[in-house]
Each structure stands twice: as C-alpha cells, then as structure tokens.
XYZ file of C-alpha atoms in Angstrom:
502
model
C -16.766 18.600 21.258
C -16.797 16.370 24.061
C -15.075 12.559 23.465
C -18.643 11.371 25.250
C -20.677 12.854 22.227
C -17.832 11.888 19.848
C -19.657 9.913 16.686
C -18.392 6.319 16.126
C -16.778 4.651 13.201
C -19.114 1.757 12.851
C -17.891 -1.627 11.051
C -19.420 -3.002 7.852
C -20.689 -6.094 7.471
C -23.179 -7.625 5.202
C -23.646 -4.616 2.899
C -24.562 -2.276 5.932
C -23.426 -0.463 8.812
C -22.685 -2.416 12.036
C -22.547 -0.564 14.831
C -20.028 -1.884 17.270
C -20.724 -4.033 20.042
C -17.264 -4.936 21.799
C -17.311 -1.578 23.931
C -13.489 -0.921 22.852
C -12.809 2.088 20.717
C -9.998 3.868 19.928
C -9.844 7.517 19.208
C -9.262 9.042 15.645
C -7.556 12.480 15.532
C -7.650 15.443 12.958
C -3.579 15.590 12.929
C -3.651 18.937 11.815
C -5.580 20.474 14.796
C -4.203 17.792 17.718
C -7.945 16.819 18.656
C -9.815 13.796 18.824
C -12.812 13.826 15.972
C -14.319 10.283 16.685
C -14.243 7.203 17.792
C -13.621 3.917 15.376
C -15.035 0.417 17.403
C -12.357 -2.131 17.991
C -13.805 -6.072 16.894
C -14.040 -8.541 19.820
C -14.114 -12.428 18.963
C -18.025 -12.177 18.465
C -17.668 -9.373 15.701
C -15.007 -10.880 14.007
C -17.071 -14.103 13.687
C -19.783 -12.452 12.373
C -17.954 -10.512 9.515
C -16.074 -13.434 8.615
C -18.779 -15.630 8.705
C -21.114 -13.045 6.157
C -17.768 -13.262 3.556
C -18.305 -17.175 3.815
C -21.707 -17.360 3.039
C -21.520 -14.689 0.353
C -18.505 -16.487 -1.686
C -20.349 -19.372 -3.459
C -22.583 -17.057 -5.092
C -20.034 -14.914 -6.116
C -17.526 -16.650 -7.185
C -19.931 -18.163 -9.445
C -21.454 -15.144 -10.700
C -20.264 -14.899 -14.674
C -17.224 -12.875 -15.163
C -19.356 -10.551 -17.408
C -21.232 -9.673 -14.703
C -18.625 -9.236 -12.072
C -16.562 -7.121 -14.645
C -19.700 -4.488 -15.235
C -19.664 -4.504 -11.486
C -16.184 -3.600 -10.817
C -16.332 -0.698 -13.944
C -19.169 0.333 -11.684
C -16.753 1.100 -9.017
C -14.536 2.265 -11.426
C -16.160 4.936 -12.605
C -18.046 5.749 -9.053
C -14.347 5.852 -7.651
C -13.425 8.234 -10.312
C -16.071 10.945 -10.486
C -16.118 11.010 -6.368
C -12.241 10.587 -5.526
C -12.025 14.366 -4.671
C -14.808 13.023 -1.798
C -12.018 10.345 -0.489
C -9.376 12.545 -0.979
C -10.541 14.991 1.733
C -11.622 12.092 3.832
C -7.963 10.508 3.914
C -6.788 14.222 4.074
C -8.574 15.033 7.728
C -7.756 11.697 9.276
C -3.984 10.654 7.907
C -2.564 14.512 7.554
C -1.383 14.273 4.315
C -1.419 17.784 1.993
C -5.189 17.395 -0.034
C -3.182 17.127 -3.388
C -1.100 13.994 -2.148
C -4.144 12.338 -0.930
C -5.786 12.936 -4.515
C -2.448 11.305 -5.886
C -3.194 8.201 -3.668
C -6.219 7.489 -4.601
C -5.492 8.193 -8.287
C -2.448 5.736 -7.859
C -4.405 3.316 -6.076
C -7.509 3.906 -9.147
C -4.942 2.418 -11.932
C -5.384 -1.006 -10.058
C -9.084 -0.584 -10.417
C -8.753 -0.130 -13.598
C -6.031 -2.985 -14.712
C -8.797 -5.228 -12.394
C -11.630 -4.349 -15.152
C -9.577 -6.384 -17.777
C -9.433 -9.172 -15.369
C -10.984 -12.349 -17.567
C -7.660 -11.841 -19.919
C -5.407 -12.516 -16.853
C -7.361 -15.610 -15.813
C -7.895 -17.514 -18.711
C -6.805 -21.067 -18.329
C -4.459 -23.102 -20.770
C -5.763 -26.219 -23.537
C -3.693 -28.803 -24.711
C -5.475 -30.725 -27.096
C -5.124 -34.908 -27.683
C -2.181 -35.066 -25.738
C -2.748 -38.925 -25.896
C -5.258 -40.413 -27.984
C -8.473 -38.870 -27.322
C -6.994 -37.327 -24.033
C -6.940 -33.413 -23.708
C -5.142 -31.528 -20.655
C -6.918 -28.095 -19.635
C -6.280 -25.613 -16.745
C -8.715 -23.414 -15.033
C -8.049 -20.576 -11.956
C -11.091 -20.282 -9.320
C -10.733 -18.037 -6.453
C -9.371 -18.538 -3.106
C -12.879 -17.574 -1.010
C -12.329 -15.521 2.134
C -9.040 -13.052 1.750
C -8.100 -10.495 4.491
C -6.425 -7.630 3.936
C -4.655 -5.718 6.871
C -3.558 -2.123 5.371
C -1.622 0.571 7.110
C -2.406 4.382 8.006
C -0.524 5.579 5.523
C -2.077 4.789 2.609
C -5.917 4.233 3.798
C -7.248 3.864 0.418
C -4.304 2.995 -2.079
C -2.430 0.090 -0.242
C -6.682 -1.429 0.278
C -7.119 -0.163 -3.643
C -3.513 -2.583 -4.720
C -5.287 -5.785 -3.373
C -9.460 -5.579 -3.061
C -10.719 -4.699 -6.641
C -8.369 -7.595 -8.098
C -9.092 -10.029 -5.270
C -12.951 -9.288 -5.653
C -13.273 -9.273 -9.582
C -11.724 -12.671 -9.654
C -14.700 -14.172 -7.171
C -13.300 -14.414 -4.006
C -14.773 -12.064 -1.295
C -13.052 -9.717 0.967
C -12.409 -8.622 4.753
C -10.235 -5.421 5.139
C -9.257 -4.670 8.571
C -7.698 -0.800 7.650
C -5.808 1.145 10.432
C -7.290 2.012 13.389
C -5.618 5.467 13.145
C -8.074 6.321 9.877
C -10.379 4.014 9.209
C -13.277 6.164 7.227
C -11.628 6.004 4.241
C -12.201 2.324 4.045
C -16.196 2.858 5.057
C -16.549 5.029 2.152
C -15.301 2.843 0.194
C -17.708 -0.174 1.193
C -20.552 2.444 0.647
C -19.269 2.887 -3.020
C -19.211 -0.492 -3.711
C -22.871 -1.244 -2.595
C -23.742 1.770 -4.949
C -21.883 0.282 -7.499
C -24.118 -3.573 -7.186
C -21.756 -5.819 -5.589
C -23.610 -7.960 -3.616
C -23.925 -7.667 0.401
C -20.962 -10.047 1.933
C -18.413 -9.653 -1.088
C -16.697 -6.928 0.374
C -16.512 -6.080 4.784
C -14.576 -3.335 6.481
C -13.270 -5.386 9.750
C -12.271 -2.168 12.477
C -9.793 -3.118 14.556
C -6.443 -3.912 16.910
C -4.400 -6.922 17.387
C -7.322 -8.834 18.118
C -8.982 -8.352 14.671
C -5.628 -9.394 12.839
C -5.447 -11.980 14.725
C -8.368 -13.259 13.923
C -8.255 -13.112 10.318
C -4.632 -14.784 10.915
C -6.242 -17.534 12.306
C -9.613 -18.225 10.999
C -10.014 -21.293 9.285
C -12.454 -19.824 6.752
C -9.837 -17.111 5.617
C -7.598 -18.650 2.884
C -5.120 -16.111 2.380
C -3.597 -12.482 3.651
C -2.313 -9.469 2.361
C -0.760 -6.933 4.680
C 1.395 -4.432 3.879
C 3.455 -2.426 7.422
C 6.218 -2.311 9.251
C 8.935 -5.326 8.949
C 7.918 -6.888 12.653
C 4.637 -6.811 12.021
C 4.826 -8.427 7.961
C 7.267 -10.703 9.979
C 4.572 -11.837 12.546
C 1.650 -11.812 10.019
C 3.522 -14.234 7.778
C 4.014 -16.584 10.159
C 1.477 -16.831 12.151
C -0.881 -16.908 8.703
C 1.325 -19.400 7.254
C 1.238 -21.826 10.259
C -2.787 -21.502 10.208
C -2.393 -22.746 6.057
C -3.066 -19.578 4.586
C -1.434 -17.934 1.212
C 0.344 -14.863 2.293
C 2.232 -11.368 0.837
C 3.554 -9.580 3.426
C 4.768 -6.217 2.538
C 7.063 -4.652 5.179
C 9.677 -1.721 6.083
C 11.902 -0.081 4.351
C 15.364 2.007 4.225
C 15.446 3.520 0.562
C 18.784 4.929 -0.908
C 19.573 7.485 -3.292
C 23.036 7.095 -5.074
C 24.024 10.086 -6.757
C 27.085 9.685 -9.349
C 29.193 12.846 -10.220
C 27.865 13.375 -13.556
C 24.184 14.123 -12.177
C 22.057 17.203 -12.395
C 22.473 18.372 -8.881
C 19.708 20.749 -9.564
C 17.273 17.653 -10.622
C 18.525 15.397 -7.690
C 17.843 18.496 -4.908
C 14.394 18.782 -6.459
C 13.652 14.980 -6.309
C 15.647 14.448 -3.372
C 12.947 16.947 -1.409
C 9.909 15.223 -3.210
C 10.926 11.581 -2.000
C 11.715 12.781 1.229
C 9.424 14.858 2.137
C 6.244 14.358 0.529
C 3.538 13.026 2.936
C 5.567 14.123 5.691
C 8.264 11.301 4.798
C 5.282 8.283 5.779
C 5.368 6.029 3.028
C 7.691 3.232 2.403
C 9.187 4.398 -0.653
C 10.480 7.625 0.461
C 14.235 8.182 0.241
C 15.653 8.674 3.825
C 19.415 7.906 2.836
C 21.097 10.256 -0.174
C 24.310 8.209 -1.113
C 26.239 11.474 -2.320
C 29.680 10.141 -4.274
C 32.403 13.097 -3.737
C 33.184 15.782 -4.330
C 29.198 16.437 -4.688
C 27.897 16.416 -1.269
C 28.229 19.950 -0.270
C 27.094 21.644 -3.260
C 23.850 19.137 -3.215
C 23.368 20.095 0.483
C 23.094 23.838 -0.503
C 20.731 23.079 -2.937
C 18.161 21.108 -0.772
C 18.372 23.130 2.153
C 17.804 26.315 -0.553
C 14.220 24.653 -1.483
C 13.316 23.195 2.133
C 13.458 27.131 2.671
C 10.505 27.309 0.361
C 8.519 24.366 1.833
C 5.086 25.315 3.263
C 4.196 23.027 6.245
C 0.392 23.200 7.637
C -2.672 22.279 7.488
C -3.587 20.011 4.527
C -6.491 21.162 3.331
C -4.735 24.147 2.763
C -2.892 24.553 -0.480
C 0.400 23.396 1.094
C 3.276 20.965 0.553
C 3.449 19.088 3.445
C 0.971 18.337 6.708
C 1.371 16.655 10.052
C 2.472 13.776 11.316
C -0.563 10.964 11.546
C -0.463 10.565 15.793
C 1.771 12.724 18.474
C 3.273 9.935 19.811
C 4.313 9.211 15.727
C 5.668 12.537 15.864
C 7.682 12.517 18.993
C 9.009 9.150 17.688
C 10.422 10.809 14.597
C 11.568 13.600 16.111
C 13.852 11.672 18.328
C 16.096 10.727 15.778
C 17.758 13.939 15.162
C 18.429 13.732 18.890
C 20.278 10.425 18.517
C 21.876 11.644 15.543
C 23.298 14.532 16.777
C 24.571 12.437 19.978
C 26.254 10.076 17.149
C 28.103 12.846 15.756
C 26.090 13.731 12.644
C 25.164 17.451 11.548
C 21.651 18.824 11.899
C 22.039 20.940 8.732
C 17.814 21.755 9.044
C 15.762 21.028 12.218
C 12.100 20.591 11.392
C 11.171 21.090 15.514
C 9.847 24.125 16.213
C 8.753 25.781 13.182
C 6.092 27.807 12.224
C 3.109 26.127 10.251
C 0.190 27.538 8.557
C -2.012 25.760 10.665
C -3.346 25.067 14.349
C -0.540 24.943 16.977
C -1.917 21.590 18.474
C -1.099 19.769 15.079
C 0.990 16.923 15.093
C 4.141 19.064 13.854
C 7.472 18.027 12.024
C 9.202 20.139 9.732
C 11.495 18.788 7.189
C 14.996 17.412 8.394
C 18.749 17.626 6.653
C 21.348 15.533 8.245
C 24.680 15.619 7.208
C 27.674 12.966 7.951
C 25.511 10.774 9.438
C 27.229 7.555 10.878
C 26.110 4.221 9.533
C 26.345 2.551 12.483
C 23.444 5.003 14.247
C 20.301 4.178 14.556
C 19.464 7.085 12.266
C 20.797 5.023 9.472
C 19.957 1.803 10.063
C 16.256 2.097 11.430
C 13.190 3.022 9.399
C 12.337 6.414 10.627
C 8.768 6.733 8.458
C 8.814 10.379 8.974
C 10.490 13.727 6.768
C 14.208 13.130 8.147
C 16.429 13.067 4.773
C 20.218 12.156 5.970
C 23.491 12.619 3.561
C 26.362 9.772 3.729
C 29.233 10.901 1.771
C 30.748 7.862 -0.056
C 34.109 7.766 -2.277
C 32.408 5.588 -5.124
C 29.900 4.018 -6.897
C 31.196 0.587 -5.284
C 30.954 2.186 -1.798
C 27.536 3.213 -2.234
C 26.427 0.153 -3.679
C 28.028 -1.844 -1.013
C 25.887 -0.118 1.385
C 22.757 -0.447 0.052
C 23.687 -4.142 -0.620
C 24.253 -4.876 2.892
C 21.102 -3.026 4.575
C 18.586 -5.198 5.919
C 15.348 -3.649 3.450
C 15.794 -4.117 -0.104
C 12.868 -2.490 -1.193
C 13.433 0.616 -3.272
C 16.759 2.607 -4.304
C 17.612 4.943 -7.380
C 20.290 5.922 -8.943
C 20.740 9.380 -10.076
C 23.095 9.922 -13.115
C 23.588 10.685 -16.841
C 25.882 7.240 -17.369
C 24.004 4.917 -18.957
C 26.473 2.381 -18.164
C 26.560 3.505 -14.843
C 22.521 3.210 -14.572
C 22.681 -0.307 -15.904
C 25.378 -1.854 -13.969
C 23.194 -1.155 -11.070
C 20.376 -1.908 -12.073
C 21.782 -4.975 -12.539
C 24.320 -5.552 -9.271
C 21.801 -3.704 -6.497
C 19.966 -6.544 -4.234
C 16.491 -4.682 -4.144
C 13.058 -5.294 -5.401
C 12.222 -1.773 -7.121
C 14.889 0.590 -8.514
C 14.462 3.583 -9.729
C 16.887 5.679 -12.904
C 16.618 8.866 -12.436
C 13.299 8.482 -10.715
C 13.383 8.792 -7.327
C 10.163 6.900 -6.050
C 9.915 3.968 -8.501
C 6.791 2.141 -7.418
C 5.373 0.366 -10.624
C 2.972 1.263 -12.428
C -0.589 -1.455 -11.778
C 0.444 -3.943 -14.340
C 3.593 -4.036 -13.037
C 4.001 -5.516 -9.896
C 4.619 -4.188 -6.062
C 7.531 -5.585 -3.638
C 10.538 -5.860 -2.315
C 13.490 -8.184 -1.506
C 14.906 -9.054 1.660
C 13.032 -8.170 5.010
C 10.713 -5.545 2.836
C 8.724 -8.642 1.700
C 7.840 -12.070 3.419
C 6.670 -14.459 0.750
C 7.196 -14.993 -2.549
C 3.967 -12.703 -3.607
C 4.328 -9.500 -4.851
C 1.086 -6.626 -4.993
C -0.999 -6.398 -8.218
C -0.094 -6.773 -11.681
C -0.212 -10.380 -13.282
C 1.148 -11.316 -9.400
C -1.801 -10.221 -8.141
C -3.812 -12.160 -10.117
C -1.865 -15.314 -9.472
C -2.108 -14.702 -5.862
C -6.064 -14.510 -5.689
C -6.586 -17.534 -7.376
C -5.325 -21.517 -7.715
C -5.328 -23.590 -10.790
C -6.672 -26.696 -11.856
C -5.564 -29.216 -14.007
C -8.069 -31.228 -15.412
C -7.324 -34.466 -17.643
C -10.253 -35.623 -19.749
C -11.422 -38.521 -22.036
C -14.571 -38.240 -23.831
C -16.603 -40.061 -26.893
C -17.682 -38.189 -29.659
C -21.045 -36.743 -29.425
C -23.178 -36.586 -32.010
C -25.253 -34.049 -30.574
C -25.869 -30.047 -30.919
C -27.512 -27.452 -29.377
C -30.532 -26.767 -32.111
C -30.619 -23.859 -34.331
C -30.506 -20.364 -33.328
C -29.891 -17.851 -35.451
C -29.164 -15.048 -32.898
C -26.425 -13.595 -32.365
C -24.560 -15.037 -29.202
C -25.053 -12.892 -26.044
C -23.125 -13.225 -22.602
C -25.072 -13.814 -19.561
C-alpha cells in the first residue's frame, strides 16, 4: 500500500478518538516484513494542551468518585483485559516484533498489576491515633496527585503502561500516556477497553508523540508527577527537567545485567537460562542478561552448551510459532549489529554471528540472529554500553570476588543473578552486590506486582520504584490532620438496614 493511503494512529482524548491536527507523523513498521503499515500523529503545543487540559477537568470528579465505585471500574478492566489479551497480544506482536507467545507473556505480566490495583483501598487506608492530648486525635489520609504522565518505551507497549496506569487511576488521579512512537496501537486499544469498561471520559488519554509531547508533559504546570521508564539519557533528562518544573518523578532507565556463574552450577540449567535472558524478545528489554560472568574452569564447557541450543533457535516472523522475531526499527538493528564489529576489532571472539541468517519470515524484516561472544574485553564498548538487542558476551573471571567486583563497579545496577548450588555463596551476594533486583538461580528476576520494580545506580533516577506498595505511595500524598471536637449528642436516626456502600 501506498504511505499516501497509509491509515493514521489517531490520539485519544476525552474518551474518543482525536484525529491529529499537527500535520507531523511518523511512520510505524511491521518489523517482520520491513514495510511501513501506518502512520501514528505526532502532538504539537495545541494538542498537547488540549489532552492535558481534558485530564484536568476530569480529576475532581474522579478523584472523588467512592473507592467502591472506582474499584468495580478497574475489575471491569480487569476482566475485559483478561478475556481479550490474546487481541493485544497480536497487536504488540505486528508493531514491536516480538514472537506472539512473548507478547502474551507481557501483557499477562503487566495484568498482575491490574489485578494487585483491584485491592487498592487496603493500600491507601490512612492511620488514627486517638486522644493524643486531651480530646485531641491525629489522623492521616492519602488523596491523589491529579494529572500523572506516563512516557513508556517500545519495548514493552502495554506492560511498562500496565506497571503504572491501573494503580495511578484506581487511586483518583487521572492519566496521560504518551507510549512510543515506534508502536503506539497497543496503547489505543487499551483506552478503548477502558471506556468499555465505565471509566469516565478524561480519566485516562493516550498522548502520541516525539520530544515535543514529553516535553510538554515535563513541563506543564497541571501535570503533578512522571513516570518514564527508557534508556539512562533519556530517565536522566526526564528527571530533571520534571523535577525543576515541581513534579514527583520515577525514572526508570538502562541497564547492563550480569550473570555470575559459580563452579558448582548446573551448566545444563545456566545454558538454558542463559539463552532465555538473552535472547528472548530479541534481547530488547532491560532485564535481559548481556554479560555471563563465567568463574573458571567453566567457561568453555558453558560455551558449548549455548551455542548447542542457539543451533535450535527459530528466528522469524512472530506470528509464527517461533522463538524469536525482529528487531523493532532497521536503524535499531544496524545499531545492534555493530557491536560485534567493534568487538571483534577489540579482540573478542565471535563464537555465533546472528548477521546473515536464514529466518522463517520475509527477507525485508528487521533481522538479527542470536550472538555468542567470547573473551570479550571490559574496556570495549561491547561491555560497557547497553546494547538492547540478542548479543550475549562471556567474560571469564578467576572468582566469585572478581565477578562481583565487576558488576559492583558498572555504571547500571539494575538486575544480576547468580547461578549456583551454594547457598552461602547465593547469600553473600545477595547481600554484597550494589543492584536493585537480583536474581538466585533465576535469571530475569523482575518482581512479582506486589513487589516492587527498580534499580540502583544510573538504572533509576529518584527514589520511586514501579508498583507494589511503592506504587501506591507514589500516586498519592498524605495528610495529617489534627482535630479537637465536643461531644455530640447527636445520631443519625434509626435504620434498620443493613449498611450498603455507595
């Protein structure tokens, strides 16, 4: 099809479809065939007004719509989410890349938030402290923020949105999601479920966007707080540039994960996990493993046994039943695949080069095979640099210390795991690594919803980490009220009913 008959991704704003306005678009590919599919519409100032400005005007209402009512709307969603994620699943699958059975894990993953957000009048229930001087009681309350913007990555199009919106909205404030330009629909489709689930037009808006839409939400005054979850630069400039415009902020960014594999490990169980952490959604996600820490004398003998299953990878098209699909853009994949250029040149060996092979799929697709380096140098770029793309390098180390020396002294801290049948072993580093999620035997440890999501170092700016109970903190502010009163003699008049919320 012809880009001038390409449809466009519209934005949505006040419960409906808004077609854009600004004349800017960017194209959206199918990463698996190489070809544009549509066009998404990139906000200009006047857009970005307007959706901010219907989040505004919907947040008194909601916020002070009864929590039994917003909790029957969010189980709405729940359950909407749940019967129809296969739907979402193939969206995410034709825009991002991503094999169809990873993008039904995301959206499963990102449905255990939805869920933990159902419960949410537990997690906001204020405090009483009762005649704390004579006739003087203390109390706490949490209210919601108002406007929060959420800037998500093409990665994850509907989990990393899923870890912050149904928490931030079930707790009454009202939300602006500006989602990658790279696959937006995901985030549409989502706004469409929502409305079918009763939350009221305004509540929640799907921002499309560049720099000039992030900047906006950075900036407004009527925004009161960001999440954003990308690359380290990027969480680096969000956090500031919210922070000096008064806003809350968690800003999620890069990564450089480790995998420190002791003698005593099942080589057999660290190959297999080794290839799933490394390789699954073509290595895009920041809590793959890209660095296997392998203590001698096991290096070579773990070598043979990932290279033996990258052998039995299938790379192609992801609605196929495959392992592993594209890369999200060319220009992503080019990027990638000029690392195992550079690491070659620093003296490293290509043990598996993932350019040029043969895929079940179009030829046009955005390409990468899985990629072993061995001996590579930590002072290349290869190490050092987040590569965000299925390039799995080997460093031999002498010892535990070595390896854990190494991972202390990266710039990410944001997930590492330890693969060994020492308890000791597991403890002491559980104990002595500096990052923020650590995995025992488990090579991607990202918690589980009512646990909490983030990292350490330059993987998080601020002191906010993603869902769980931090979640909930994050989307609201407490009150302390002090109060004196005189004892009524009053009551309500009979009614022999039995009490009803409303």
């Amino acid at each position: 099809m012809s880009e001038k008959y390409l449809p466009t991704i519209p934005h949505w704003i006040d419960g409906t479809r808004h077609e854009p306005t600004s004349g800017r678009t960017a194209p959206v590919y199918d990463p698996a065939l190489g070809v544009v599919t549509a066009n998404v519409g990139l906000a200009d100032q006047g857009e970005i007004e307007k959706a901010i400005a219907s989040a505004a005007a919907a947040f008194p209402a909601w916020s002070t719509t009864s929590m039994a009512k917003r909790q029957s709307i969010v189980f709405n969603f729940r359950e909407l989410l749940s019967a129809r994620k296969h739907e979402l699943a193939a969206i995410i699958t034709a825009e991002h890349g991503k094999a169809l059975s990873d993008a039904a894990g995301e959206v499963q993953r990102g449905l255990e938030v939805v869920e933990l957000a159902t419960g949410f009048p537990h997690l906001v229930k204020g405090d009483f402290s009762e005649n704390v001087s004579t006739g003087v009681d203390v109390y706490s309350t949490k209210q919601a923020l108002g406007v929060v913007g959420i800037i998500s990555p093409f990665n994850f199009p509907a989990m990393v949105p899923l870890w912050f919106f149904p928490i931030a909205i079930a707790v009454g404030n009202t939300v602006v999601l500006k989602p990658s330009e790279k696959d937006p629909s995901a985030a549409l489709w989502m706004a469409e479920l929502w409305k079918e689930a009763g939350l009221p037009d305004g509540v929640f808006t799907v921002l499309n966007g560049d720099k000039e839409a992030v900047d906006g939400l950075l900036t407004h005054p009527e925004v009161k707080a960001i999440s954003f979850v990308g690359s380290t630069p990027i969480a680096q400039y969000i956090y500031e540039t919210a922070a000096k415009h008064g806003k809350r902020v968690q800003a999620l960014g890069g990564a450089k994960n480790h995998m420190l594999v002791l003698p005593d490990a099942d080589l057999d169980l660290v190959a297999d996990q080794a290839i799933n952490a490394g390789f699954g959604s073509a290595g895009e996600r920041c809590m793959a493993i890209s660095v296997v820490l392998a203590v001698e004398p096991v290096a070579d003998v773990l070598i043979k046994k990932i290279t033996e299953r990258i052998a039995t990878l299938r790379i192609g098209d992801g609605r196929r039943d495959l392992d592993m699909g594209p890369l999200v853009t060319e220009a992503h994949r080019d990027k990638v695949a000029s690392y195992i250029d550079i690491a070659a040149a620093d003296g490293a060996v290509v043990v598996v080069d993932g350019r040029g092979i043969e895929v079940d799929g179009d030829p046009n697709g955005f390409w990468l095979g899985p990629t072993l380096l061995d001996a590579v140098p930590t002072s290349s770029r290869v190490y050092t640099e987040e590569i965000f793309g299925p390039v799995l390098s080997i460093v031999r180390v002498a010892s535990y210390t070595e390896g854990l020396e190494l991972i202390n002294s990266g710039q990410f801290g944001n997930g590492t795991a330890i693969f060994t049948n020492d308890g000791g072993a597991a403890r002491r580093f559980q104990n002595e690594v500096e990052v923020g999620m650590i995995g025992i035997n488990v090579p991607i440890p990202v918690p589980v919803a009512y646990h909490s999501f983030g990292g350490w170092k330059d993987s998080l700016f601020g002191d906010s980490k993603a869902y769980g109970v931090a979640g909930f903190d994050f989307y609201t502010r407490q009150k302390a009220i002090t109060s004196r009163w005189l004892d009524p003699a009053t009551h309500g008049g009979i009614n022999l009913g039995f009490p009803e919320n409303d």
